[in-house]
């Protein structure tokens, strides 16, 4: 995204409603809430609003990330967790096999 609130709002409102599995936005949650309020005020269609409201914002998992490389890792980890439909857990807390066995 950019540092331009109006441009980001326009982009978010302009996404075709297609049931995306992942839309993420950088930046503070307060900014995202303000953007949702602005979309409501603009009276965007309800399906557009709901898609925007479902975005992961702020983007990334809480890993204590600092700096670009660690933030990128937190973002990638969140995308993978969503893609695999998994709630992040520590492997040490999982009992039994940690991988699904696939028979070929």
Tab-separated table of C-alpha atoms in Angstrom:
chain	number	residue	atom	x	y	z
A	1	UNK	CA	0.000	0.000	0.000
A	2	UNK	CA	0.992	3.629	0.047
A	3	UNK	CA	1.084	6.436	2.589
A	4	UNK	CA	-1.880	8.072	0.840
A	5	UNK	CA	-5.113	7.426	2.762
A	6	UNK	CA	-7.387	8.495	-0.099
A	7	UNK	CA	-5.575	6.303	-2.618
A	8	UNK	CA	-5.645	3.291	-0.287
A	9	UNK	CA	-9.364	3.766	0.386
A	10	UNK	CA	-10.048	4.006	-3.348
A	11	UNK	CA	-8.032	0.844	-3.978
A	12	UNK	CA	-9.816	-1.108	-1.230
A	13	UNK	CA	-13.255	0.044	-2.416
A	14	UNK	CA	-12.375	-0.749	-6.036
A	15	UNK	CA	-11.402	-4.394	-5.564
A	16	UNK	CA	-13.849	-6.698	-7.341
A	17	UNK	CA	-15.847	-8.690	-4.793
A	18	UNK	CA	-14.560	-12.208	-5.397
A	19	UNK	CA	-14.216	-13.862	-2.019
A	20	UNK	CA	-10.480	-13.318	-1.672
A	21	UNK	CA	-8.952	-15.540	0.985
A	22	UNK	CA	-6.455	-12.882	1.995
A	23	UNK	CA	-6.350	-9.109	1.788
A	24	UNK	CA	-3.842	-7.450	4.096
A	25	UNK	CA	-2.930	-3.866	4.873
A	26	UNK	CA	0.147	-2.404	6.504
A	27	UNK	CA	-0.203	0.305	9.080
A	28	UNK	CA	-1.894	0.899	12.409
A	29	UNK	CA	-5.285	-0.606	13.216
A	30	UNK	CA	-6.563	2.896	14.021
A	31	UNK	CA	-5.953	3.922	10.394
A	32	UNK	CA	-7.794	0.828	9.148
A	33	UNK	CA	-10.812	1.564	11.365
A	34	UNK	CA	-10.809	5.145	10.063
A	35	UNK	CA	-10.764	3.768	6.508
A	36	UNK	CA	-13.742	1.495	7.211
A	37	UNK	CA	-15.614	4.471	8.685
A	38	UNK	CA	-14.825	6.455	5.527
A	39	UNK	CA	-16.092	3.616	3.315
A	40	UNK	CA	-19.347	3.565	5.330
A	41	UNK	CA	-19.651	7.341	4.935
A	42	UNK	CA	-19.092	6.947	1.180
A	43	UNK	CA	-21.981	4.449	1.156
A	44	UNK	CA	-20.098	1.756	-0.742
A	45	UNK	CA	-22.158	-1.383	-1.456
A	46	UNK	CA	-22.461	-3.711	1.547
A	47	UNK	CA	-20.543	-6.554	-0.137
A	48	UNK	CA	-17.648	-4.188	-0.870
A	49	UNK	CA	-17.677	-2.978	2.744
A	50	UNK	CA	-17.770	-6.525	4.151
A	51	UNK	CA	-14.852	-7.567	1.942
A	52	UNK	CA	-12.852	-4.555	3.136
A	53	UNK	CA	-13.766	-5.213	6.776
A	54	UNK	CA	-12.483	-8.795	6.467
A	55	UNK	CA	-8.973	-7.595	5.567
A	56	UNK	CA	-6.081	-8.539	7.826
A	57	UNK	CA	-5.110	-5.179	9.236
A	58	UNK	CA	-2.607	-4.672	10.534
A	59	UNK	CA	-1.043	-7.404	8.462
A	60	UNK	CA	1.151	-10.126	9.991
A	61	UNK	CA	1.398	-12.395	13.013
A	62	UNK	CA	2.558	-11.146	16.413
A	63	UNK	CA	6.140	-12.391	16.428
A	64	UNK	CA	7.774	-9.353	18.000
A	65	UNK	CA	8.998	-8.366	14.542
A	66	UNK	CA	11.239	-5.335	14.202
A	67	UNK	CA	12.719	-4.179	10.931
A	68	UNK	CA	11.795	-5.018	7.338
A	69	UNK	CA	13.057	-8.627	7.251
A	70	UNK	CA	11.266	-9.652	10.445
A	71	UNK	CA	8.068	-7.858	9.414
A	72	UNK	CA	8.194	-9.683	6.065
A	73	UNK	CA	8.560	-12.985	7.922
A	74	UNK	CA	5.535	-12.176	10.122
A	75	UNK	CA	3.485	-11.297	7.034
A	76	UNK	CA	4.529	-14.462	5.172
A	77	UNK	CA	3.754	-16.583	8.237
A	78	UNK	CA	0.257	-15.102	8.439
A	79	UNK	CA	-0.398	-15.646	4.730
A	80	UNK	CA	0.714	-19.279	5.026
A	81	UNK	CA	-1.453	-19.837	8.117
A	82	UNK	CA	-4.493	-18.441	6.290
A	83	UNK	CA	-3.713	-20.436	3.142
A	84	UNK	CA	-3.425	-23.670	5.123
A	85	UNK	CA	-6.418	-22.731	7.317
A	86	UNK	CA	-4.310	-23.186	10.446
A	87	UNK	CA	-4.248	-21.288	13.708
A	88	UNK	CA	-0.593	-20.565	14.537
A	89	UNK	CA	0.769	-22.762	17.359
A	90	UNK	CA	4.130	-23.662	18.813
A	91	UNK	CA	5.200	-27.100	17.580
A	92	UNK	CA	6.208	-27.976	21.143
A	93	UNK	CA	2.545	-27.696	22.157
A	94	UNK	CA	1.327	-30.230	19.585
A	95	UNK	CA	0.942	-33.828	20.680
A	96	UNK	CA	1.521	-36.539	18.098
A	97	UNK	CA	2.775	-36.101	14.524
A	98	UNK	CA	3.270	-32.538	13.331
A	99	UNK	CA	2.859	-33.400	9.629
A	100	UNK	CA	-0.095	-34.951	7.866
A	101	UNK	CA	0.854	-38.273	6.336
A	102	UNK	CA	0.126	-38.487	2.625
A	103	UNK	CA	-0.050	-41.875	0.966
A	104	UNK	CA	1.205	-41.887	-2.604
